[in-house]
Tab-separated table of C-alpha atoms in Angstrom:
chain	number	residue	atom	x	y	z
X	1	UNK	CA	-37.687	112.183	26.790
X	2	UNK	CA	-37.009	111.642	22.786
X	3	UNK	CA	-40.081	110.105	20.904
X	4	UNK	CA	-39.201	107.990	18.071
X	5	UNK	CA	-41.607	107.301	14.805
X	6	UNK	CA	-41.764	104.227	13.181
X	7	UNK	CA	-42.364	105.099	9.740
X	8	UNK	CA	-41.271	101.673	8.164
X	9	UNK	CA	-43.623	99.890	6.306
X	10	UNK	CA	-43.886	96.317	4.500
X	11	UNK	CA	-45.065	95.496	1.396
X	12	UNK	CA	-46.493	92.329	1.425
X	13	UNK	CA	-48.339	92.278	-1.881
X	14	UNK	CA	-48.201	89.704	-4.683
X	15	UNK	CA	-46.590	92.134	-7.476
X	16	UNK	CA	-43.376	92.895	-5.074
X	17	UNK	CA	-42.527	88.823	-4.344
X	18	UNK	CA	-43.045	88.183	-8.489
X	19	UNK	CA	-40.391	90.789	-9.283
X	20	UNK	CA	-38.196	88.994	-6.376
X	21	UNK	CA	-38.592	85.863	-7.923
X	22	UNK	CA	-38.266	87.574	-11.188
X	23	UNK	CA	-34.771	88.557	-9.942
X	24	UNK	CA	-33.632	85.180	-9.432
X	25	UNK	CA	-35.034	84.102	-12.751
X	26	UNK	CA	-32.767	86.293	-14.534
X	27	UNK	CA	-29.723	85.073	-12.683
X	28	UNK	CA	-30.307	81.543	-13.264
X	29	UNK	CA	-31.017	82.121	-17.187
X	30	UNK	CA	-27.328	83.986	-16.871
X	31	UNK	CA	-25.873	81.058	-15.118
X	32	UNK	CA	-27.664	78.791	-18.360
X	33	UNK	CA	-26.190	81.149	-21.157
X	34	UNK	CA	-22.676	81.049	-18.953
X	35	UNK	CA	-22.504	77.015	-19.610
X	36	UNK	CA	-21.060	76.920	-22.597
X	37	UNK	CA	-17.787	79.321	-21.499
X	38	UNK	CA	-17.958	77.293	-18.207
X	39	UNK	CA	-17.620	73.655	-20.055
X	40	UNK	CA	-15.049	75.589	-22.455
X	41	UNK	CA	-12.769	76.917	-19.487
X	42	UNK	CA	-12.922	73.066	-18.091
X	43	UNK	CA	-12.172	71.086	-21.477
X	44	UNK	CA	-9.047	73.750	-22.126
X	45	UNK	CA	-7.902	72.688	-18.244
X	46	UNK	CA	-8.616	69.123	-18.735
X	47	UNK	CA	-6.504	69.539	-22.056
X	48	UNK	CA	-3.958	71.606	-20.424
X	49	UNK	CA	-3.526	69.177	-17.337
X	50	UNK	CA	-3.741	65.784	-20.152
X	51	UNK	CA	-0.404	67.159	-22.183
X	52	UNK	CA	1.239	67.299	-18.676
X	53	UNK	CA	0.497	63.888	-17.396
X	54	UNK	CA	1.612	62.588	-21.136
X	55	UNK	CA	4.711	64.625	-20.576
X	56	UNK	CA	5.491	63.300	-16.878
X	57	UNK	CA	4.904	59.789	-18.235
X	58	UNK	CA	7.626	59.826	-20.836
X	59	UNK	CA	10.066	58.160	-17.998
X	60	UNK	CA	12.646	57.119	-20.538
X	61	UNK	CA	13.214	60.792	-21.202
X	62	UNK	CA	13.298	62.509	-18.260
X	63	UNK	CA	15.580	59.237	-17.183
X	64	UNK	CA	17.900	60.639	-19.708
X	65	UNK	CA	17.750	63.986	-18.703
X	66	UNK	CA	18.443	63.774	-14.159
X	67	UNK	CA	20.746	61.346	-13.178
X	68	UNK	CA	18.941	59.220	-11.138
X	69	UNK	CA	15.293	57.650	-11.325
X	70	UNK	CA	14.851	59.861	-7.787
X	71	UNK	CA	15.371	63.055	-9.742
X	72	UNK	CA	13.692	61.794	-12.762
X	73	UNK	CA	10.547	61.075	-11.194
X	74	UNK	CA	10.377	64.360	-9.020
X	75	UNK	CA	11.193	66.520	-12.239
X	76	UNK	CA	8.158	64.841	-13.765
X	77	UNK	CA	5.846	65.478	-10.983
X	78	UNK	CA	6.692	68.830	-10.961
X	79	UNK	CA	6.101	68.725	-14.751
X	80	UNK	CA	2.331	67.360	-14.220
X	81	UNK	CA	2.023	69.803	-11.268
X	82	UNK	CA	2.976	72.809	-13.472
X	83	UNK	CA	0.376	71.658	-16.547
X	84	UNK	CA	-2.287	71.373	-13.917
X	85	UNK	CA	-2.052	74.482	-12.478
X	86	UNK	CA	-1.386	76.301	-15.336
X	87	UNK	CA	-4.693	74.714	-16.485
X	88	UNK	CA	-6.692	75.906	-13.581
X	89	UNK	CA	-5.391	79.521	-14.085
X	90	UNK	CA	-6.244	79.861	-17.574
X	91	UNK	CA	-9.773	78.373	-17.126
X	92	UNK	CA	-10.509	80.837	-14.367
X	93	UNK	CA	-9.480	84.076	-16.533
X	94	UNK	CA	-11.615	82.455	-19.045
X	95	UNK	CA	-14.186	82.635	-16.380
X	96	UNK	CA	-13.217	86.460	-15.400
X	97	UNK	CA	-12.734	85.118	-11.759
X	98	UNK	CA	-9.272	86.890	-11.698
X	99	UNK	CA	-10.125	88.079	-8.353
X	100	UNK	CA	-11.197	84.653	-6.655
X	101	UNK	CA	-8.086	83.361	-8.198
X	102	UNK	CA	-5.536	85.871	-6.532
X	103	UNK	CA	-7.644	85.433	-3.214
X	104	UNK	CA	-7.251	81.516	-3.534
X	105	UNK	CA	-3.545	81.846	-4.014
X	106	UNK	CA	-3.025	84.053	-1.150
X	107	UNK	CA	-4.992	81.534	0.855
X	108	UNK	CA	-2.622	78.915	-0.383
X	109	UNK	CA	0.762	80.561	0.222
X	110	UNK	CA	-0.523	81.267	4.143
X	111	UNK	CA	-0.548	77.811	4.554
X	112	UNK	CA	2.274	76.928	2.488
X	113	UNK	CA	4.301	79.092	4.939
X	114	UNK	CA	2.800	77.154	7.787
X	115	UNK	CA	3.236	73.670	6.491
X	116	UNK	CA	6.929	74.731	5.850
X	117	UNK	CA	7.416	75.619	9.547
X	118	UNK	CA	5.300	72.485	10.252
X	119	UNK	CA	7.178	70.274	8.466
X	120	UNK	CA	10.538	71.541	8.117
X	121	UNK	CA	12.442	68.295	9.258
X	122	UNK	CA	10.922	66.450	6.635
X	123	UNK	CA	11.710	69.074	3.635
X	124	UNK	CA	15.165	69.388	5.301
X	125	UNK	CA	15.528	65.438	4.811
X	126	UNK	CA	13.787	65.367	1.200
X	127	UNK	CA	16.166	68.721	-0.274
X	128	UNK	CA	19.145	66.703	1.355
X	129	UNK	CA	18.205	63.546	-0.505
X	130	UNK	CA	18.612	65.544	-3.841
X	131	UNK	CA	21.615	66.987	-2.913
X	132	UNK	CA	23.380	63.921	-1.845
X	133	UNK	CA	21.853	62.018	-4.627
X	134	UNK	CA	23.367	64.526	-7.585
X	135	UNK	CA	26.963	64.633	-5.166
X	136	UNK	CA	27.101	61.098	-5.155
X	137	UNK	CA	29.659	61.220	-1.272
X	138	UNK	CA	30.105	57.476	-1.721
X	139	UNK	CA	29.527	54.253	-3.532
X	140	UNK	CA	27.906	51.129	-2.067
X	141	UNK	CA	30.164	49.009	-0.684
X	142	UNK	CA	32.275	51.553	0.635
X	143	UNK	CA	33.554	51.351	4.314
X	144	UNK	CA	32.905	55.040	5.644
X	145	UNK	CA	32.492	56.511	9.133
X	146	UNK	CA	29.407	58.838	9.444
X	147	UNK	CA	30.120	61.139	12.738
X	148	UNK	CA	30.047	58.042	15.102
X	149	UNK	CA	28.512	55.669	12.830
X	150	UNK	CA	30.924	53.326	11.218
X	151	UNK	CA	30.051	50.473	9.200
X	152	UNK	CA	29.843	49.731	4.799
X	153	UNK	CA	27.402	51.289	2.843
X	154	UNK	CA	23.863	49.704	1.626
X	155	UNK	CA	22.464	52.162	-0.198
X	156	UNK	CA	20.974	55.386	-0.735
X	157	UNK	CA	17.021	56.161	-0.425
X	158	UNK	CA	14.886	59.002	-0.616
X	159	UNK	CA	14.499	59.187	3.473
X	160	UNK	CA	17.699	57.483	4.682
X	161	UNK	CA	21.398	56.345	3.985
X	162	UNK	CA	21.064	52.545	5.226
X	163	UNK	CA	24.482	50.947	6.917
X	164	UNK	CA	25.641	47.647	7.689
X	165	UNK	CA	27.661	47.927	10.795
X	166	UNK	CA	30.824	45.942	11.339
X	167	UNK	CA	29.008	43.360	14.038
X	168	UNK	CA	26.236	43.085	10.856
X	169	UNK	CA	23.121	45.349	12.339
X	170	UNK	CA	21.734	47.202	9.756
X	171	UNK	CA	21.561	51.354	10.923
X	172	UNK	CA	19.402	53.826	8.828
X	173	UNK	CA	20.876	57.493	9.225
X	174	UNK	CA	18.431	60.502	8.028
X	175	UNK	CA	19.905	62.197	4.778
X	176	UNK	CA	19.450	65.575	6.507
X	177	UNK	CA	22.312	63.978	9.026
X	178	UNK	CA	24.464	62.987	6.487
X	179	UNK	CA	24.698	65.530	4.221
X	180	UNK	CA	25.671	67.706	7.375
X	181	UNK	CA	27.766	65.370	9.121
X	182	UNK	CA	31.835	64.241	8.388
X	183	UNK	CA	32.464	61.215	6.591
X	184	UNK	CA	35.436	59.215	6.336
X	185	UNK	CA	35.569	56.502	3.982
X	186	UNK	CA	38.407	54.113	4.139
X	187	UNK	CA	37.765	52.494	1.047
X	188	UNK	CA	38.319	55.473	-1.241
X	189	UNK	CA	42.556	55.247	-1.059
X	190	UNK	CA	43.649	51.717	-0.737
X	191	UNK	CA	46.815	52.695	1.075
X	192	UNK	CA	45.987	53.168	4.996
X	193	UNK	CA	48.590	53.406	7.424
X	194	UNK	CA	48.566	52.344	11.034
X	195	UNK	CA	50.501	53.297	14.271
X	196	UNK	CA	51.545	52.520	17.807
X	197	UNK	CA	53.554	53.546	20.490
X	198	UNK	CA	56.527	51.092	22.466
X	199	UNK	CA	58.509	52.964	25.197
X	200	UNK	CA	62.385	52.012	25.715
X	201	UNK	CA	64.229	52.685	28.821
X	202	UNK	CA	65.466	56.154	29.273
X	203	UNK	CA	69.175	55.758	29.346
X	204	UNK	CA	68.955	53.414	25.917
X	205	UNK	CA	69.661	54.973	22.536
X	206	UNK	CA	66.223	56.096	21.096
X	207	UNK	CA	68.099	56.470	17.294
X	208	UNK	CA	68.945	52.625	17.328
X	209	UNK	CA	65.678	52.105	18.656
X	210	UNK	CA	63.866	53.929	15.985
X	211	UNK	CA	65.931	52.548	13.212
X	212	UNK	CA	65.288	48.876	14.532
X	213	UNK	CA	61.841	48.696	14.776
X	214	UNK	CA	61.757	50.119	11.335
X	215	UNK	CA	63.829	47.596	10.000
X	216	UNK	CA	61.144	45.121	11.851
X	217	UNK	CA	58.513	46.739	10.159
X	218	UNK	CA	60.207	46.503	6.715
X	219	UNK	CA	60.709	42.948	7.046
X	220	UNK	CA	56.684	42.549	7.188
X	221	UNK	CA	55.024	41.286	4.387
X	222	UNK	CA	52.388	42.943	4.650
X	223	UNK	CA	53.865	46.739	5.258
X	224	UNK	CA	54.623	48.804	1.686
X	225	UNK	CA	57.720	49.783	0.887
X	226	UNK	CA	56.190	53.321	-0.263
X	227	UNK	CA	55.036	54.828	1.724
X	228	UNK	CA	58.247	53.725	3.481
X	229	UNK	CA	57.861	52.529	7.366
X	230	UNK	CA	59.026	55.415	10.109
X	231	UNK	CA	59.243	55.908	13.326
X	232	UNK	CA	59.388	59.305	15.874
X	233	UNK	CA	60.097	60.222	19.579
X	234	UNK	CA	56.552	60.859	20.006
X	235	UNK	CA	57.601	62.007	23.978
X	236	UNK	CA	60.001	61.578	27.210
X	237	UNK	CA	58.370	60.485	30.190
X	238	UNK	CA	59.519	59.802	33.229
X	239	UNK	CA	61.021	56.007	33.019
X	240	UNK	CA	60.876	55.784	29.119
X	241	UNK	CA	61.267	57.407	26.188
X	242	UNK	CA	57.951	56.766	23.752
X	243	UNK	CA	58.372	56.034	20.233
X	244	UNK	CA	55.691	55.876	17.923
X	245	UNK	CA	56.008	53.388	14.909
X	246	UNK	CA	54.235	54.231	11.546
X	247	UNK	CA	53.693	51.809	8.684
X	248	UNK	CA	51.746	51.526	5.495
X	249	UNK	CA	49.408	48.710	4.691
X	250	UNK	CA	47.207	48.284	0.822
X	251	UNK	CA	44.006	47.933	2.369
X	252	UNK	CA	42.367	45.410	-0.789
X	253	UNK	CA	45.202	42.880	0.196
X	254	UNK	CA	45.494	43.420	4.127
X	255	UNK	CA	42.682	43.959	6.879
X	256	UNK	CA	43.915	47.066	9.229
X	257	UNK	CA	43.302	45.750	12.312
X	258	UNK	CA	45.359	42.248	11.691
X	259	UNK	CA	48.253	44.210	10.585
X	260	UNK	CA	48.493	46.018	13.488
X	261	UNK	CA	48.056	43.357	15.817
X	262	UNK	CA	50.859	41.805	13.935
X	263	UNK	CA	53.320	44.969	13.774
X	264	UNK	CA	53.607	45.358	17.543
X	265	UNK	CA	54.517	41.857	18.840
X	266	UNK	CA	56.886	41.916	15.964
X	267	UNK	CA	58.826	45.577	17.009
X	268	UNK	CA	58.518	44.289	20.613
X	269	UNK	CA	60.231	41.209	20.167
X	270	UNK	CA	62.638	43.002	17.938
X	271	UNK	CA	63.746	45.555	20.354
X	272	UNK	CA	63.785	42.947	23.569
X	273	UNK	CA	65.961	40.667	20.729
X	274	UNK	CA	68.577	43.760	20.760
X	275	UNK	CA	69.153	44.046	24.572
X	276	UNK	CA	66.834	47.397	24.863
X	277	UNK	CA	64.590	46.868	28.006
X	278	UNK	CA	60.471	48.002	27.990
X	279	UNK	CA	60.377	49.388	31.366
X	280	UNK	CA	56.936	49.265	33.016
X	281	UNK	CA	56.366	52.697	35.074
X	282	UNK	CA	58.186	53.603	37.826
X	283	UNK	CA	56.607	55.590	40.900
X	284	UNK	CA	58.205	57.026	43.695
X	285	UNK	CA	56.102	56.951	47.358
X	286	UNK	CA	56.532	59.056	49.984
X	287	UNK	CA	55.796	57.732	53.164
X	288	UNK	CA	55.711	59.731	56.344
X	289	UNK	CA	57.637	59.208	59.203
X	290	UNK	CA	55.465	59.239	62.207
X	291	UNK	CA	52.941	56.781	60.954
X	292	UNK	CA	53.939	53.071	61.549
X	293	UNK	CA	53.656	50.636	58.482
X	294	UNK	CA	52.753	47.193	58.668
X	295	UNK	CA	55.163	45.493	56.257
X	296	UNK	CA	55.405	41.962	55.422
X	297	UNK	CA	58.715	39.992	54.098
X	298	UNK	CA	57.760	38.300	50.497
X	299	UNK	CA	60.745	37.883	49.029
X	300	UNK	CA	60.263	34.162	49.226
X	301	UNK	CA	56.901	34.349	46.767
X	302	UNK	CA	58.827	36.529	44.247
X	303	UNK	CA	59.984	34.214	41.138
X	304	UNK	CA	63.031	35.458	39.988
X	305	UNK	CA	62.967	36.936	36.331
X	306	UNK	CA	65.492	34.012	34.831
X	307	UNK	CA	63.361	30.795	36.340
X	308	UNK	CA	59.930	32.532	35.004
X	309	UNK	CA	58.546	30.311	31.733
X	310	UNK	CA	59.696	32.019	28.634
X	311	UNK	CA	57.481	32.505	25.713
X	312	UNK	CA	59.591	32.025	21.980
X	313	UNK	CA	59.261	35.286	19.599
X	314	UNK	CA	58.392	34.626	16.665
X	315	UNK	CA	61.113	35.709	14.008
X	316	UNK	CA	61.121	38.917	11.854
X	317	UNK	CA	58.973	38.520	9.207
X	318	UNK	CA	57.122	35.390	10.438
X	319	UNK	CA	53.362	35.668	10.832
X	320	UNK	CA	51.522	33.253	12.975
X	321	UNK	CA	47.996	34.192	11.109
X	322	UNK	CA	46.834	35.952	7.924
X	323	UNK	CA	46.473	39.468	7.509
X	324	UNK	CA	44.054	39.302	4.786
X	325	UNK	CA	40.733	41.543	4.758
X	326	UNK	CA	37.280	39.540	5.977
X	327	UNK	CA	34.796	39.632	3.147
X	328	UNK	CA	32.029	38.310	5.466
X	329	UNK	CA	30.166	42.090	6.068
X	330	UNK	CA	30.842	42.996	1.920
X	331	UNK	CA	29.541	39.875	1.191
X	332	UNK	CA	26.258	40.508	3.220
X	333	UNK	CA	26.288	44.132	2.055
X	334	UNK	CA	25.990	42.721	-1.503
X	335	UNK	CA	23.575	39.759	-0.820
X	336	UNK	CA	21.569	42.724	0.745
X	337	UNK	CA	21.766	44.942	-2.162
X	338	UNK	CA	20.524	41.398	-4.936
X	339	UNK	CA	17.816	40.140	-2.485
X	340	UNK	CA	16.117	43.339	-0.989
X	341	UNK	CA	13.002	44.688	-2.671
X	342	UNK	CA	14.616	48.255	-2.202
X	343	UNK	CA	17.482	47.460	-4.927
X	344	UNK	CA	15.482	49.965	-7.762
X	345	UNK	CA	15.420	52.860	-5.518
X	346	UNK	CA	18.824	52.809	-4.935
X	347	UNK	CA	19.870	56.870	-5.391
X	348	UNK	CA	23.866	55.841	-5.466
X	349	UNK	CA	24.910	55.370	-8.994
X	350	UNK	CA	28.243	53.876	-9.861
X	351	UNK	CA	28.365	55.028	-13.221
X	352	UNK	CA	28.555	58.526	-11.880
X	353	UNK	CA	31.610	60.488	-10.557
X	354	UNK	CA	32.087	60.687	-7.331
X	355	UNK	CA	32.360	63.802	-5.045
């Protein structure tokens, strides 16, 4: 058994509450005296913070000094940022609240690091903008291929690269994809070439072969001399040897796709012109033996090669439609680029080099 004392006593008397109040009375005639340091610490940050806003304003300048408005802009944002701040830190050492200041910073980097985990996509896609904006990959206009996107470009934004596609949809791909991704631009080198493969019969002479479907190919209009025309055994199947045809088009004069679909018909009717055969492919079945086949005599439905309806070739060298390039999707592209309200933030800049 412990027996405990209570030897605590209250004082309750008027004197001891007046020097309580007393207490607080003194701190508020500090806090009074303190006014004058406090409204100097906040007119030196509103000064501070004022000469940074005049400084982020000047937009001709900092125009002059990035290469593009997006740049501009962000490098006077951070400007005004860095004024204000600096603003706030010198007011608080005015203040002697060096402590509260390192405490509020600490705070702020914590969530700084969250945010950044939070929102990591998005800074991806806004440090990508820069990037691509300041690399300049391609102009507007140009006819690129963006992993499996394909279509002319729009512009660049601060979020997206917009696309027209060839069938005229418009396609916004994140900057954070694109600066990652491989791009082919056909418009870059005028000179594309296209190919295509024709297979001969096997016993024919594949040299001949090769040398008159490049003649057919030179006699094109459309084909360049240089890069001369070619053609290679590209392989040796079974009932044909495959040669593969190569020729060289200027893209500004000649739409890709045209020239090819004028190239073949052109060897083909070439090569069947010389005597050499286009064999379709051959198979060999194996029946067996012991199983009966029902088989039917049709020989009287087959129509003879000679009394089927022949189709005149056109000659070497004759064209039966244009090969020049459709404007219709640049056209739109640059109707798009007059007419939509996004024209000013446009990050591609043709007065810059390209990468």
């Amino acid at each position: 058994m412990v027996t405990i004392e209570n030897d605590i006593e209250r004082d309750i008397s008027v004197g001891e509450s007046v020097q309580s109040l007393g207490g607080l009375s003194q701190n508020i005639s500090n806090f009074v005296r303190m006014l004058p340091l406090v409204g100097a610490a906040l007119l030196v940050a509103l000064v501070i913070a004022g000469i940074g806003y005049v400084l982020g304003s000047l937009r001709w300048f900092w125009r002059r000094v990035a290469p593009n408005t997006f740049l501009s802009d962000l490098i006077a944002s951070a400007v005004r940022f860095a004024f204000v701040a600096s603003g706030i830190v010198i007011a608080l050492q005015m203040l002697g609240a060096g402590a509260l200041l390192g405490a509020v910073l600490g705070g702020a980097g914590i969530i700084g690091i969250a945010l950044g985990f939070a929102m990591r996509d998005t800074i991806e896609n806004y440090v990508a903008s820069i990037m691509l904006s300041v690399r300049q990959p391609f102009r507007a206009n140009d006819w690129v291929v963006i992993d499996q996107y394909e279509g002319r470009v729009i512009r660049l934004t601060s979020r997206a690269t917009i696309l027209m596609t060839l069938d005229g949809n418009h396609l916004r791909i994140p900057n954070s994809t694109v600066f990652k991704a491989v791009i082919l631009n056909y418009t870059r080198n005028p000179q594309r070439r296209f190919d295509f493969d024709l297979g001969i019969d096997g016993e024919a002479d594949p040299n001949a072969a090769r040398q008159l479907g490049v003649d057919a190919l030179g006699k094109l209009g459309f084909v360049l001399d240089d890069p001369a025309p070619a053609a290679r055994l590209e392989n040796v199947g079974d009932s044909n040897i495959v040669i593969k045809f190569l020729g060289w088009i200027d893209q500004d004069r000649t739409d890709w796709h045209k020239a090819r679909s004028q190239a073949i018909p052109a060897v083909k009717a070439a090569l069947e012109a010389a005597g050499f055969a286009l064999p379709e492919p051959i198979f060999r079945l194996r029946f067996d033996s012991s199983a009966p086949l029902a088989l039917r005599d049709v020989t009287d439905k087959v129509v003879p090669a000679e009394t089927r309806p022949s189709i005149a070739a056109p000659a070497i060298g004759e064209t039966s439609e244009r090969t020049a390039p459709d404007d219709e999707i640049s056209e739109m592209v640059e109707r798009e680029r007059r007419e939509a309200p996004e024209a000013d933030k446009d990050l591609l800049d043709s007065g810059r080099p390209v990468e």
